């Protein structure tokens, strides 16, 4: 077979390459066509330079040099170690999820966004991707503010004097801080616009400089003698506050005094610190674990480099932070730690060592965050999830780095590092929780293709990671956490209603399959009970062009039950090279989407329609969800209308048109119109004979299925998905008596009760809930027998027990009965009675007189004759009594469906 050697399916979607501003805008090059792969930017970076170096620099950032004393001074050594332990436990759980996802397939540009979107689908992936972009933007702003803070510590004018002294030439103040931050942002932007590979080349040099600065701190803690300092700050009302602080060198007394917490006023924000606020600042040092993943577009082997480099970087930074916490708590008194965030410069052998380290670490972390944010925004734009948002992502340099400093400028207006730390931490925790959720969903879905080479994870670690992230979010700042979750939900709703479709695969589909299979096994048909009965419908459709109104009507009639559109393709598989039915499913599913009905589709190939319908009645559904009712269109000779020419959704390409780049599963509007043939004409041959049609009805009844025949439903209006009707102007008429047997007075047989139940079900649907329901009782008033009065009262009691709200209309059918001359004794029980045309015409006139204004009519469908030779006579009788009535449903029920007890 030709399709047995197809190539491996890859997840190549528009937007996976980081250089091309558009996907599919230019034809493939000869090289690309020959290789079968798209031309991509060369991947130059290995594990060390591409993952470990940027991750280490991002995790050191400003916290390493400017907030170590802040954490230890306020929280003490013990709580500081607890904070760092909690933080690293959270990121370690997230790293396990990152490693699992990144080793399960090829990782393209976009890093964490790519992992989440390709795992959870476009809605969740797009919303979390935008949240992660915001986290990167705020983190970049935080690093810039930290860098400006370090600049002012060295070069800022003395707060007690307005004159410049020595190198202290920079004026200080809020607006000056904004100015300096803007200049630093511009510098970072220029460097990033040159290209990510330039940053990666300089990153290793920056790491060497930071390492030298760290070594100088450890050496200075031993080599520098104890010193005393006077620290000044600008207080309230322009008063100058002075603090006496000291560096004691390694001292057991200093260590003991710094063990416990002592939360006090933060001199940069003038707010009292707490465990949550200090942890928020400290956790920003742990947010860089995605730095390597965000460089996935430049890595030679992302699935190998990301887990290996990230784990090594986390172990290295954890060791350094532990050593620095112990060193600071054992050598500096608490006043020095709390009142001078840059105290490492004061106690260094050569202070410029630390100054250079601060500048390099902060600038590197800011550039890394900016590049990571631009990568995410660019990937979002290429995937076209947010419509016009992609315009920001397509503002790119020749090397593919989007220019997105506009949002960053808003962040620096916070003015202080500590002011934005809480928001940065909340955003990152939410993004980490999303990564854990993606891995948890993949693990719970139990998809055979989820086979990561990294095995050190389980659903327990994923779930623990999610819970720990959410708990710490609300511990840090409940307001920010609630706001971020609300923003996430709004983005989810926006993407859900925008309905972007993709070929990435949806984890929701895998999870739904897993759960549905489990619940179907639990749905035991042996435990069915009549009081929980609901219609489960198989509607046979020959051509949707002429059946759309009936399809829409049955969608209202299903009452939350199973609804299947069935179709029989005539043919013999032995004479065909392949199954033609499989290629038709997408067209039928697209039709279901266009109509907005909640239905499944089941197609079959059979030599005859009758045999195919038998197949569908037997095999459609699964477990306890199988059809119990068959609905057919009416067999007559009238020319059907083409619904595709009436509904603008099927002929106007501007209505419901897929947005650019939206994946339509290979079916657009022209191909959908071309797939379904034109409606038949009067002279067109019929694929179904009257005998075969009546045989289908008999087969369904033999299989204990209820049968409904729908006629004139092309006249029914207001059933479309855009219709706002509630049925207040509609009337449902029910005729529960077998109109072809006037002698029958049993209003409580199974068929009559089933007919009442179906009418009641329709009356409960959204477009019919306010419709009036009328039930017509036929009586012979000419006779002296007044039993019909008793029957009426009995029927009213029955309706009351069944909780059916309807008005009862008494109709005399004496004009019709006088033309009925066939008695029950004059014909065999299985034979069809020969009814005169006058009788049939009289019945039709009675129905027309009383139900001409009804929106839909429910009539009793007599059982078909056993002899196939009477099929045409049977259909002729049904056609005669329903002629010109309007939308009519003839029903024959064989299933008890009513229940009067609790």
Coordinates of N, CA and C in Angstrom, one line a residue, residues 74-172:
X74 N 17.1 40.7 57.4 CA 15.7 40.7 57.8 C 15.3 39.4 58.3
X75 N 15.6 38.3 57.6 CA 15.0 37.0 57.9 C 15.9 36.2 58.9
X76 N 17.2 36.6 59.0 CA 18.1 35.8 59.8 C 18.6 34.6 59.0
X77 N 19.7 34.0 59.5 CA 20.3 32.9 58.7 C 19.4 31.7 58.6
X78 N 18.7 31.3 59.7 CA 17.8 30.1 59.6 C 16.7 30.3 58.7
X79 N 15.9 31.4 58.8 CA 14.8 31.6 57.9 C 15.3 31.9 56.5
X80 N 16.5 32.5 56.3 CA 17.1 32.7 55.0 C 17.4 31.4 54.3
X81 N 17.9 30.4 55.1 CA 18.2 29.1 54.5 C 16.9 28.4 54.2
X82 N 15.9 28.6 55.1 CA 14.6 28.0 54.8 C 14.0 28.6 53.5
X83 N 14.1 29.9 53.3 CA 13.6 30.5 52.1 C 14.3 29.9 50.9
X84 N 15.6 29.8 50.9 CA 16.3 29.3 49.8 C 16.0 27.9 49.5
X85 N 15.8 27.1 50.6 CA 15.4 25.7 50.5 C 14.1 25.6 49.8
X86 N 13.1 26.3 50.3 CA 11.8 26.3 49.7 C 11.8 26.7 48.2
X87 N 12.5 27.8 47.9 CA 12.6 28.3 46.6 C 13.2 27.2 45.7
X88 N 14.3 26.6 46.1 CA 15.0 25.6 45.2 C 14.2 24.3 45.1
X89 N 13.4 24.0 46.2 CA 12.5 22.8 46.0 C 11.5 23.1 44.9
X90 N 10.9 24.3 44.9 CA 9.9 24.6 43.9 C 10.5 24.6 42.5
X91 N 11.7 25.2 42.3 CA 12.2 25.2 41.0 C 12.8 23.9 40.6
X92 N 13.2 23.1 41.6 CA 13.6 21.7 41.3 C 12.5 20.9 40.7
X93 N 11.3 21.0 41.4 CA 10.2 20.3 40.9 C 9.8 20.7 39.4
X94 N 9.9 22.0 39.2 CA 9.6 22.5 37.9 C 10.7 22.1 36.9
X95 N 11.9 22.0 37.3 CA 13.0 21.5 36.4 C 12.8 20.1 36.0
X96 N 12.3 19.3 36.9 CA 12.0 17.9 36.5 C 10.9 17.9 35.4
X97 N 9.9 18.8 35.5 CA 8.9 18.8 34.4 C 9.5 19.3 33.1
X98 N 10.4 20.4 33.2 CA 11.0 20.9 32.0 C 11.9 19.8 31.4
X99 N 12.6 19.1 32.1 CA 13.5 18.0 31.6 C 12.6 16.9 30.9
X100 N 11.5 16.6 31.5 CA 10.6 15.6 30.9 C 10.1 16.0 29.6
X101 N 9.6 17.3 29.5 CA 8.9 17.8 28.3 C 10.0 18.0 27.2
X102 N 11.1 18.5 27.6 CA 12.2 18.9 26.6 C 12.8 17.6 26.0
X103 N 12.8 16.5 26.7 CA 13.4 15.3 26.2 C 12.3 14.4 25.5
X104 N 11.1 14.9 25.3 CA 10.1 14.1 24.6 C 9.9 14.4 23.1
X105 N 10.8 15.3 22.6 CA 10.6 15.7 21.2 C 11.5 16.8 20.9
X106 N 11.5 17.3 19.7 CA 12.3 18.4 19.2 C 11.7 19.7 19.8
X107 N 12.6 20.5 20.3 CA 12.2 21.8 20.9 C 12.6 22.9 19.9
X108 N 11.7 23.7 19.5 CA 12.0 24.9 18.6 C 12.1 26.1 19.4
X109 N 12.1 27.3 18.7 CA 12.2 28.6 19.3 C 11.0 28.9 20.2
X110 N 11.2 29.6 21.3 CA 10.1 30.0 22.1 C 10.2 29.4 23.5
X111 N 11.1 28.4 23.7 CA 11.4 27.9 25.0 C 10.2 27.4 25.8
X112 N 10.0 28.0 26.9 CA 8.9 27.5 27.8 C 7.6 27.7 27.1
X113 N 7.4 28.8 26.4 CA 6.1 28.9 25.7 C 5.9 27.8 24.7
X114 N 6.9 27.4 24.0 CA 6.8 26.3 23.0 C 6.4 25.0 23.7
X115 N 7.1 24.7 24.9 CA 6.7 23.5 25.6 C 5.3 23.5 26.1
X116 N 4.8 24.6 26.6 CA 3.5 24.7 27.2 C 2.4 24.6 26.1
X117 N 2.6 25.4 25.0 CA 1.6 25.5 24.0 C 1.5 24.2 23.2
X118 N 2.7 23.5 22.9 CA 2.6 22.3 22.2 C 2.1 21.1 23.1
X119 N 2.1 21.3 24.4 CA 1.6 20.3 25.3 C 0.1 20.5 25.6
X120 N -0.2 21.7 25.9 CA -1.6 22.0 26.4 C -2.5 22.6 25.4
X121 N -2.0 22.9 24.2 CA -2.8 23.4 23.1 C -2.8 25.0 23.1
X122 N -3.4 25.6 22.1 CA -3.3 27.0 21.9 C -3.9 27.9 22.9
X123 N -5.0 27.5 23.5 CA -5.7 28.4 24.5 C -4.8 28.5 25.7
X124 N -4.4 27.4 26.4 CA -3.6 27.5 27.6 C -2.2 27.9 27.3
X125 N -1.7 27.4 26.2 CA -0.3 27.8 25.8 C -0.2 29.3 25.5
X126 N -1.2 29.8 24.8 CA -1.1 31.2 24.4 C -1.2 32.1 25.6
X127 N -2.1 31.8 26.5 CA -2.4 32.6 27.7 C -1.2 32.6 28.7
X128 N -0.7 31.4 28.9 CA 0.5 31.2 29.8 C 1.7 31.8 29.1
X129 N 1.8 31.7 27.8 CA 3.0 32.3 27.0 C 3.0 33.8 27.2
X130 N 1.8 34.5 27.2 CA 1.8 35.9 27.4 C 2.1 36.3 28.8
X131 N 1.6 35.5 29.8 CA 2.0 35.7 31.2 C 3.5 35.5 31.4
X132 N 4.1 34.5 30.7 CA 5.5 34.3 30.9 C 6.3 35.5 30.2
X133 N 5.8 36.0 29.1 CA 6.4 37.2 28.5 C 6.3 38.4 29.5
X134 N 5.2 38.6 30.2 CA 5.1 39.7 31.1 C 6.1 39.4 32.3
X135 N 6.2 38.2 32.7 CA 7.2 37.9 33.8 C 8.6 38.2 33.4
X136 N 9.0 37.9 32.2 CA 10.3 38.3 31.7 C 10.5 39.8 31.6
X137 N 9.4 40.5 31.1 CA 9.5 41.9 31.0 C 9.7 42.6 32.4
X138 N 8.9 42.1 33.4 CA 9.0 42.7 34.7 C 10.4 42.3 35.3
X139 N 10.9 41.1 35.1 CA 12.2 40.7 35.6 C 13.3 41.6 35.0
X140 N 13.2 41.9 33.7 CA 14.2 42.7 33.0 C 14.1 44.1 33.7
X141 N 12.9 44.7 33.9 CA 12.8 46.0 34.6 C 13.4 45.9 36.0
X142 N 13.2 44.8 36.7 CA 13.8 44.7 38.0 C 15.3 44.7 38.0
X143 N 15.9 44.0 37.0 CA 17.3 43.9 36.9 C 17.9 45.3 36.6
X144 N 17.2 46.0 35.7 CA 17.6 47.4 35.3 C 17.6 48.3 36.5
X145 N 16.5 48.2 37.3 CA 16.4 49.1 38.5 C 17.6 48.7 39.5
X146 N 17.9 47.4 39.6 CA 19.0 47.0 40.5 C 20.3 47.6 40.0
X147 N 20.5 47.6 38.7 CA 21.7 48.1 38.1 C 21.8 49.6 38.4
X148 N 20.7 50.3 38.2 CA 20.7 51.7 38.5 C 21.0 52.0 40.0
X149 N 20.4 51.2 40.8 CA 20.7 51.3 42.3 C 22.2 51.1 42.6
X150 N 22.8 50.2 41.9 CA 24.3 50.0 42.1 C 25.1 51.2 41.5
X151 N 24.6 51.7 40.4 CA 25.3 52.9 39.8 C 25.3 54.1 40.8
X152 N 24.1 54.3 41.4 CA 23.9 55.4 42.3 C 24.7 55.2 43.6
X153 N 24.8 53.9 44.0 CA 25.7 53.7 45.2 C 27.1 54.1 45.0
X154 N 27.6 54.0 43.8 CA 29.0 54.3 43.5 C 29.1 55.7 43.0
X155 N 28.3 56.1 42.0 CA 28.4 57.4 41.4 C 27.4 58.5 41.8
X156 N 26.5 58.1 42.6 CA 25.4 59.1 43.0 C 26.0 60.1 44.0
X157 N 25.4 61.4 43.9 CA 25.8 62.4 44.8 C 25.4 62.1 46.2
X158 N 26.2 62.6 47.1 CA 25.9 62.4 48.6 C 24.6 63.1 48.9
X159 N 23.7 62.4 49.6 CA 22.4 63.0 50.0 C 22.5 64.2 50.8
X160 N 23.6 64.4 51.5 CA 23.8 65.6 52.4 C 24.3 66.8 51.7
X161 N 24.8 66.6 50.4 CA 25.4 67.7 49.7 C 24.9 67.6 48.2
X162 N 24.6 68.8 47.7 CA 24.2 68.9 46.3 C 25.3 69.0 45.3
X163 N 26.6 69.1 45.8 CA 27.7 69.2 45.0 C 28.3 67.8 44.7
X164 N 29.0 67.7 43.5 CA 29.6 66.4 43.2 C 31.0 66.4 43.8
X165 N 31.3 65.2 44.4 CA 32.6 65.0 45.0 C 33.2 63.8 44.4
X166 N 34.4 63.9 43.8 CA 35.1 62.8 43.3 C 34.3 62.2 42.1
X167 N 34.0 60.8 42.2 CA 33.3 60.2 41.2 C 31.8 60.3 41.4
X168 N 31.4 60.8 42.5 CA 29.9 60.9 42.8 C 29.4 62.2 42.1
X169 N 29.0 61.9 40.8 CA 28.6 63.1 40.0 C 27.1 62.9 39.5
X170 N 26.5 61.8 39.8 CA 25.1 61.6 39.3 C 24.1 62.1 40.3
X171 N 23.3 63.0 39.9 CA 22.2 63.5 40.8 C 21.2 62.3 41.1
X172 N 20.6 62.4 42.3 CA 19.7 61.3 42.7 C 18.3 61.8 42.8

